[in-house]
Amino acid sequence: MQLKYSVFPLGAVLIWAGNTVVSKMSAGLIEPAAISFYRWLLAGLILTPFLLKPVWRQRRTIQPHLPKILVLALLGMVLYQSLAYFAAATSSATSMGMIASLMPLLTLLLSSLFLREPPTWGTLIGGVLSLLGLMILIGKGHPMQLFEHGVVFGDILMLLATVAYALYGVLLRKWALPIASWHLLYLQIWIAVVLLFPPFLLAPYSPVTAANLPLLLYAAIAASIISQILWMNGVAHLGASHATVFMNLFPIFTVIIAVAALGESVHSYHAIGGGITLVGVLLAQMLKQRIVRPAV
């Protein structure tokens, strides 16, 4: 691994962590349906001068794959970020970041289901540990109280958002569409704009203001475009497996930014639950031995 290229995935993960905090900051300043719609609309408008013509030239190649692209847009652009914005109303940015750190593990679990990849001991042990850590985190240090007092609704929404994005990654790999990465991203953005338009119309009126404009710009430009440039460069230079390792820094970056920008407190259950969850994710990535050995 060439150290100088590590700045690409590191920068992307840092931006995504910052976007989790931005999601929390947006709560109360702009309706979730509004920022979801405005974000992708602005990103699409920015990319149009560069991508509209090449995408149009590929329309015959793209057309048969539109149903799959619609599903990808629904999972990755609509459900993931929209649920995160709704989650921010009741969940802390620290908890959101730690729950999102489950994404690599969930990707492995879903890969076993959809890609028929044999489960590994890392997936099993890491899954059990991460579930325990998640129960400690969501139960605020008292996992058994989940069954007595329930959970923070925002934490459940963030977990659903993370599952949606993990499934997005698995289907992206399963389908392996013959479309360039930037072209595929551009198509998903505009499909997301169309899907998000009805909820935007039905939601309470929420205009762009001086207070929420910086948050919208960060989400549309930094989190939607710049992070993609950095991540694609990281994967190109380091390979997907090495770049993905940097995702383990996501919860750590999120906590640091949340404490600095929002003054959130880090409690013992954050450290214990988040730590156990992160160990589980790491084990899932490191222990590759299959539970069931293939027949010889």
CSV table of C-alpha atoms in Angstrom, one decimal:
chain,number,residue,atom,x,y,z
A,1,MET,CA,0.0,0.0,0.0
A,2,GLN,CA,1.4,3.4,-1.0
A,3,LEU,CA,1.1,5.7,2.0
A,4,LYS,CA,0.7,8.9,-0.1
A,5,TYR,CA,-2.5,7.6,-1.6
A,6,SER,CA,-4.1,6.9,1.8
A,7,VAL,CA,-5.1,10.6,1.8
A,8,PHE,CA,-7.9,9.8,-0.7
A,9,PRO,CA,-10.0,7.3,1.3
A,10,LEU,CA,-9.0,9.1,4.6
A,11,GLY,CA,-10.4,12.3,3.2
A,12,ALA,CA,-13.6,10.6,2.0
A,13,VAL,CA,-14.3,9.0,5.3
A,14,LEU,CA,-13.6,12.3,7.1
A,15,ILE,CA,-16.1,14.1,4.9
A,16,TRP,CA,-18.7,11.3,5.5
A,17,ALA,CA,-18.2,11.6,9.2
A,18,GLY,CA,-18.7,15.3,9.0
A,19,ASN,CA,-21.9,14.8,7.0
A,20,THR,CA,-23.3,12.7,10.0
A,21,VAL,CA,-22.7,15.8,12.2
A,22,VAL,CA,-24.2,18.0,9.5
A,23,SER,CA,-27.3,15.8,9.5
A,24,LYS,CA,-27.6,16.3,13.2
A,25,MET,CA,-27.1,20.1,12.8
A,26,SER,CA,-29.9,20.2,10.2
A,27,ALA,CA,-32.5,18.9,12.6
A,28,GLY,CA,-34.8,21.8,13.4
A,29,LEU,CA,-33.3,24.1,10.7
A,30,ILE,CA,-34.7,22.4,7.7
A,31,GLU,CA,-37.2,19.5,7.1
A,32,PRO,CA,-35.6,16.1,6.3
A,33,ALA,CA,-37.6,15.8,3.1
A,34,ALA,CA,-36.4,19.2,2.0
A,35,ILE,CA,-32.7,18.8,2.6
A,36,SER,CA,-32.8,15.4,1.0
A,37,PHE,CA,-34.4,16.8,-2.1
A,38,TYR,CA,-32.3,20.0,-2.3
A,39,ARG,CA,-29.1,18.1,-1.7
A,40,TRP,CA,-29.4,15.8,-4.7
A,41,LEU,CA,-31.0,18.5,-6.9
A,42,LEU,CA,-28.0,20.7,-6.3
A,43,ALA,CA,-25.5,17.9,-6.8
A,44,GLY,CA,-27.2,16.9,-10.1
A,45,LEU,CA,-27.2,20.5,-11.4
A,46,ILE,CA,-23.4,20.8,-10.6
A,47,LEU,CA,-22.6,17.6,-12.4
A,48,THR,CA,-24.8,18.1,-15.4
A,49,PRO,CA,-22.4,20.3,-17.5
A,50,PHE,CA,-19.8,17.5,-17.2
A,51,LEU,CA,-21.9,14.4,-17.4
A,52,LEU,CA,-25.1,15.0,-19.4
A,53,LYS,CA,-23.7,14.6,-22.9
A,54,PRO,CA,-21.6,11.4,-22.2
A,55,VAL,CA,-24.5,9.8,-20.3
A,56,TRP,CA,-26.9,10.7,-23.2
A,57,ARG,CA,-24.4,9.1,-25.7
A,58,GLN,CA,-24.6,5.9,-23.6
A,59,ARG,CA,-28.4,5.8,-23.4
A,60,ARG,CA,-28.8,2.6,-25.4
A,61,THR,CA,-26.4,0.8,-23.1
A,62,ILE,CA,-28.1,2.4,-20.0
A,63,GLN,CA,-31.8,1.8,-20.9
A,64,PRO,CA,-32.0,-2.0,-20.2
A,65,HIS,CA,-30.5,-1.4,-16.7
A,66,LEU,CA,-32.8,1.4,-15.6
A,67,PRO,CA,-34.9,-0.8,-13.2
A,68,LYS,CA,-31.7,-1.8,-11.4
A,69,ILE,CA,-30.4,1.8,-11.3
A,70,LEU,CA,-33.8,2.8,-9.8
A,71,VAL,CA,-33.4,0.3,-7.0
A,72,LEU,CA,-29.8,1.5,-6.3
A,73,ALA,CA,-31.0,5.1,-6.2
A,74,LEU,CA,-33.8,4.2,-3.8
A,75,LEU,CA,-31.5,2.4,-1.4
A,76,GLY,CA,-28.3,4.5,-1.6
A,77,MET,CA,-29.6,8.0,-2.3
A,78,VAL,CA,-33.1,8.1,-1.0
A,79,LEU,CA,-33.5,5.7,1.9
A,80,TYR,CA,-30.1,6.0,3.4
A,81,GLN,CA,-29.7,9.7,3.7
A,82,SER,CA,-33.4,10.5,4.2
A,83,LEU,CA,-33.6,8.1,7.1
A,84,ALA,CA,-30.4,9.6,8.5
A,85,TYR,CA,-32.0,13.1,8.4
A,86,PHE,CA,-35.1,11.8,10.2
A,87,ALA,CA,-32.9,9.9,12.7
A,88,ALA,CA,-31.1,13.1,13.6
A,89,ALA,CA,-34.2,14.5,15.2
A,90,THR,CA,-33.8,12.1,18.2
A,91,SER,CA,-30.5,10.4,17.9
A,92,SER,CA,-27.1,12.0,18.7
A,93,ALA,CA,-24.5,12.3,16.0
A,94,THR,CA,-22.2,10.1,18.2
A,95,SER,CA,-24.7,7.3,18.2
A,96,MET,CA,-25.5,7.7,14.5
A,97,GLY,CA,-21.8,7.4,13.6
A,98,MET,CA,-21.3,4.3,15.7
A,99,ILE,CA,-24.4,2.6,14.3
A,100,ALA,CA,-23.2,3.4,10.8
A,101,SER,CA,-19.9,1.7,11.6
A,102,LEU,CA,-21.8,-1.6,11.3
A,103,MET,CA,-21.9,-1.1,7.5
A,104,PRO,CA,-18.9,-3.3,6.6
A,105,LEU,CA,-20.3,-6.2,8.8
A,106,LEU,CA,-23.8,-5.9,7.4
A,107,THR,CA,-22.3,-5.9,3.9
A,108,LEU,CA,-20.5,-9.2,4.7
A,109,LEU,CA,-23.7,-10.7,6.1
A,110,LEU,CA,-25.8,-9.6,3.1
A,111,SER,CA,-23.1,-10.8,0.7
A,112,SER,CA,-23.6,-14.3,2.2
A,113,LEU,CA,-27.3,-14.0,1.4
A,114,PHE,CA,-27.3,-12.3,-2.0
A,115,LEU,CA,-23.9,-13.3,-3.5
A,116,ARG,CA,-23.9,-16.8,-2.0
A,117,GLU,CA,-20.5,-16.1,-0.4
A,118,PRO,CA,-19.9,-18.7,2.3
A,119,PRO,CA,-20.0,-17.3,5.8
A,120,THR,CA,-16.8,-17.0,7.8
A,121,TRP,CA,-15.9,-17.4,11.4
A,122,GLY,CA,-15.2,-13.7,11.4
A,123,THR,CA,-18.7,-12.9,10.2
A,124,LEU,CA,-20.2,-15.1,12.9
A,125,ILE,CA,-18.1,-14.0,15.9
A,126,GLY,CA,-18.0,-10.4,14.7
A,127,GLY,CA,-21.8,-10.4,14.2
A,128,VAL,CA,-22.4,-11.6,17.7
A,129,LEU,CA,-20.0,-9.0,19.2
A,130,SER,CA,-21.4,-6.2,17.2
A,131,LEU,CA,-24.9,-7.1,18.2
A,132,LEU,CA,-23.9,-7.0,21.8
A,133,GLY,CA,-22.1,-3.7,21.3
A,134,LEU,CA,-25.1,-2.2,19.5
A,135,MET,CA,-27.5,-3.3,22.4
A,136,ILE,CA,-25.2,-1.6,24.9
A,137,LEU,CA,-25.0,1.5,22.8
A,138,ILE,CA,-28.8,1.8,22.0
A,139,GLY,CA,-29.7,0.7,25.5
A,140,LYS,CA,-27.4,3.4,26.9
A,141,GLY,CA,-25.3,0.9,28.9
A,142,HIS,CA,-28.3,-1.2,30.0
A,143,PRO,CA,-29.0,-3.6,27.1
A,144,MET,CA,-31.7,-5.6,28.9
A,145,GLN,CA,-33.7,-2.4,29.4
A,146,LEU,CA,-34.4,-2.4,25.7
A,147,PHE,CA,-37.1,-4.9,26.3
A,148,GLU,CA,-38.6,-2.8,29.1
A,149,HIS,CA,-38.3,0.8,28.0
A,150,GLY,CA,-37.9,0.6,24.3
A,151,VAL,CA,-35.2,2.4,22.3
A,152,VAL,CA,-34.6,5.8,20.8
A,153,PHE,CA,-36.5,5.9,17.6
A,154,GLY,CA,-33.7,7.8,15.8
A,155,ASP,CA,-31.3,4.9,16.5
A,156,ILE,CA,-33.7,2.4,14.9
A,157,LEU,CA,-34.0,4.7,11.8
A,158,MET,CA,-30.2,5.0,11.6
A,159,LEU,CA,-29.9,1.2,11.8
A,160,LEU,CA,-32.4,0.8,9.0
A,161,ALA,CA,-30.5,3.4,7.0
A,162,THR,CA,-27.3,1.5,7.4
A,163,VAL,CA,-28.9,-1.8,6.3
A,164,ALA,CA,-30.2,0.0,3.2
A,165,TYR,CA,-26.8,1.3,2.3
A,166,ALA,CA,-25.1,-2.1,2.9
A,167,LEU,CA,-27.7,-3.7,0.6
A,168,TYR,CA,-26.9,-0.9,-1.9
A,169,GLY,CA,-23.2,-1.9,-1.9
A,170,VAL,CA,-24.0,-5.6,-2.2
A,171,LEU,CA,-26.4,-5.1,-5.2
A,172,LEU,CA,-23.9,-2.8,-6.8
A,173,ARG,CA,-21.4,-5.6,-6.7
A,174,LYS,CA,-23.9,-8.3,-7.7
A,175,TRP,CA,-25.2,-6.6,-10.7
A,176,ALA,CA,-21.9,-5.1,-11.9
A,177,LEU,CA,-23.6,-2.8,-14.4
A,178,PRO,CA,-21.6,-2.0,-17.6
A,179,ILE,CA,-21.8,1.7,-16.9
A,180,ALA,CA,-18.9,4.0,-15.9
A,181,SER,CA,-18.9,4.9,-12.1
A,182,TRP,CA,-19.5,8.7,-12.7
A,183,HIS,CA,-22.3,8.0,-15.2
A,184,LEU,CA,-24.0,5.6,-12.8
A,185,LEU,CA,-23.7,8.1,-9.9
A,186,TYR,CA,-25.2,10.8,-12.1
A,187,LEU,CA,-28.2,8.6,-13.1
A,188,GLN,CA,-28.8,7.7,-9.5
A,189,ILE,CA,-28.8,11.3,-8.4
A,190,TRP,CA,-31.5,12.4,-10.9
A,191,ILE,CA,-33.6,9.3,-10.2
A,192,ALA,CA,-33.3,10.2,-6.5
A,193,VAL,CA,-34.5,13.8,-7.3
A,194,VAL,CA,-37.6,12.4,-9.0
A,195,LEU,CA,-38.3,10.0,-6.1
A,196,LEU,CA,-37.8,12.6,-3.5
A,197,PHE,CA,-39.9,15.3,-5.2
A,198,PRO,CA,-43.4,14.0,-3.9
A,199,PRO,CA,-42.2,13.8,-0.2
A,200,PHE,CA,-40.7,17.2,-0.7
A,201,LEU,CA,-44.1,18.6,-1.9
A,202,LEU,CA,-46.0,16.9,0.9
A,203,ALA,CA,-43.7,18.0,3.7
A,204,PRO,CA,-44.2,21.3,5.6
A,205,TYR,CA,-42.7,24.2,3.7
A,206,SER,CA,-39.0,24.6,4.5
A,207,PRO,CA,-37.1,27.2,2.6
A,208,VAL,CA,-33.4,27.5,2.2
A,209,THR,CA,-32.1,30.1,4.7
A,210,ALA,CA,-28.8,31.7,5.7
A,211,ALA,CA,-28.8,29.2,8.7
A,212,ASN,CA,-29.3,26.0,6.7
A,213,LEU,CA,-27.5,26.9,3.4
A,214,PRO,CA,-24.0,26.0,4.6
A,215,LEU,CA,-25.3,22.6,5.7
A,216,LEU,CA,-27.0,22.0,2.3
A,217,LEU,CA,-23.8,23.0,0.5
A,218,TYR,CA,-21.7,20.6,2.5
A,219,ALA,CA,-24.1,17.8,1.9
A,220,ALA,CA,-24.5,18.5,-1.9
A,221,ILE,CA,-20.9,19.4,-2.7
A,222,ALA,CA,-18.5,17.8,-0.1
A,223,ALA,CA,-20.5,14.7,0.8
A,224,SER,CA,-22.0,14.0,-2.6
A,225,ILE,CA,-19.3,15.0,-5.0
A,226,ILE,CA,-15.9,15.6,-3.4
A,227,SER,CA,-16.0,12.5,-1.3
A,228,GLN,CA,-16.8,10.4,-4.4
A,229,ILE,CA,-13.8,11.8,-6.2
A,230,LEU,CA,-11.6,11.0,-3.2
A,231,TRP,CA,-13.0,7.5,-2.7
A,232,MET,CA,-12.8,6.5,-6.4
A,233,ASN,CA,-9.2,7.7,-6.4
A,234,GLY,CA,-8.5,5.7,-3.3
A,235,VAL,CA,-10.0,2.6,-4.7
A,236,ALA,CA,-8.1,3.1,-8.0
A,237,HIS,CA,-4.7,3.5,-6.3
A,238,LEU,CA,-5.1,1.2,-3.3
A,239,GLY,CA,-7.7,-1.4,-4.3
A,240,ALA,CA,-11.2,-1.8,-2.8
A,241,SER,CA,-10.1,-4.0,0.1
A,242,HIS,CA,-7.4,-1.6,1.3
A,243,ALA,CA,-9.6,1.4,0.9
A,244,THR,CA,-12.5,-0.2,2.8
A,245,VAL,CA,-10.2,-0.6,5.9
A,246,PHE,CA,-10.4,3.2,6.3
A,247,MET,CA,-14.1,3.0,7.0
A,248,ASN,CA,-13.2,1.7,10.4
A,249,LEU,CA,-12.2,5.2,11.3
A,250,PHE,CA,-15.6,6.5,10.5
A,251,PRO,CA,-17.1,6.3,14.1
A,252,ILE,CA,-13.9,7.7,15.6
A,253,PHE,CA,-14.0,10.8,13.3
A,254,THR,CA,-17.7,11.2,13.9
A,255,VAL,CA,-17.2,11.3,17.7
A,256,ILE,CA,-14.4,13.8,17.4
A,257,ILE,CA,-16.3,16.1,15.1
A,258,ALA,CA,-19.5,15.8,17.2
A,259,VAL,CA,-17.7,16.7,20.4
A,260,ALA,CA,-15.9,19.6,18.8
A,261,ALA,CA,-18.8,21.0,16.7
A,262,LEU,CA,-21.9,20.1,18.8
A,263,GLY,CA,-20.4,19.8,22.3
A,264,GLU,CA,-21.9,16.2,22.6
A,265,SER,CA,-20.8,14.2,25.6
A,266,VAL,CA,-19.2,10.8,25.2
A,267,HIS,CA,-20.5,8.5,27.9
A,268,SER,CA,-19.1,5.2,29.1
A,269,TYR,CA,-21.8,3.3,27.1
A,270,HIS,CA,-20.5,5.0,23.9
A,271,ALA,CA,-17.0,3.8,24.6
A,272,ILE,CA,-18.0,0.3,25.6
A,273,GLY,CA,-20.7,-0.3,23.1
A,274,GLY,CA,-18.9,1.4,20.3
A,275,GLY,CA,-15.7,-0.3,21.1
A,276,ILE,CA,-17.2,-3.8,21.2
A,277,THR,CA,-19.0,-3.0,17.9
A,278,LEU,CA,-15.8,-1.9,16.2
A,279,VAL,CA,-13.9,-5.0,17.4
A,280,GLY,CA,-16.7,-7.1,15.9
A,281,VAL,CA,-16.5,-5.3,12.6
A,282,LEU,CA,-12.7,-5.7,12.6
A,283,LEU,CA,-12.9,-9.4,13.3
A,284,ALA,CA,-15.4,-9.9,10.5
A,285,GLN,CA,-13.0,-8.3,8.1
A,286,MET,CA,-9.9,-10.1,9.4
A,287,LEU,CA,-11.0,-13.7,10.1
A,288,LYS,CA,-11.6,-15.1,6.6
A,289,GLN,CA,-11.8,-18.8,7.4
A,290,ARG,CA,-15.0,-20.3,6.2
A,291,ILE,CA,-17.4,-22.0,8.6
A,292,VAL,CA,-18.3,-24.7,6.1
A,293,ARG,CA,-15.3,-25.8,4.0
A,294,PRO,CA,-16.1,-26.3,0.3
A,295,ALA,CA,-16.3,-30.0,-0.8
A,296,VAL,CA,-13.2,-31.2,-2.5
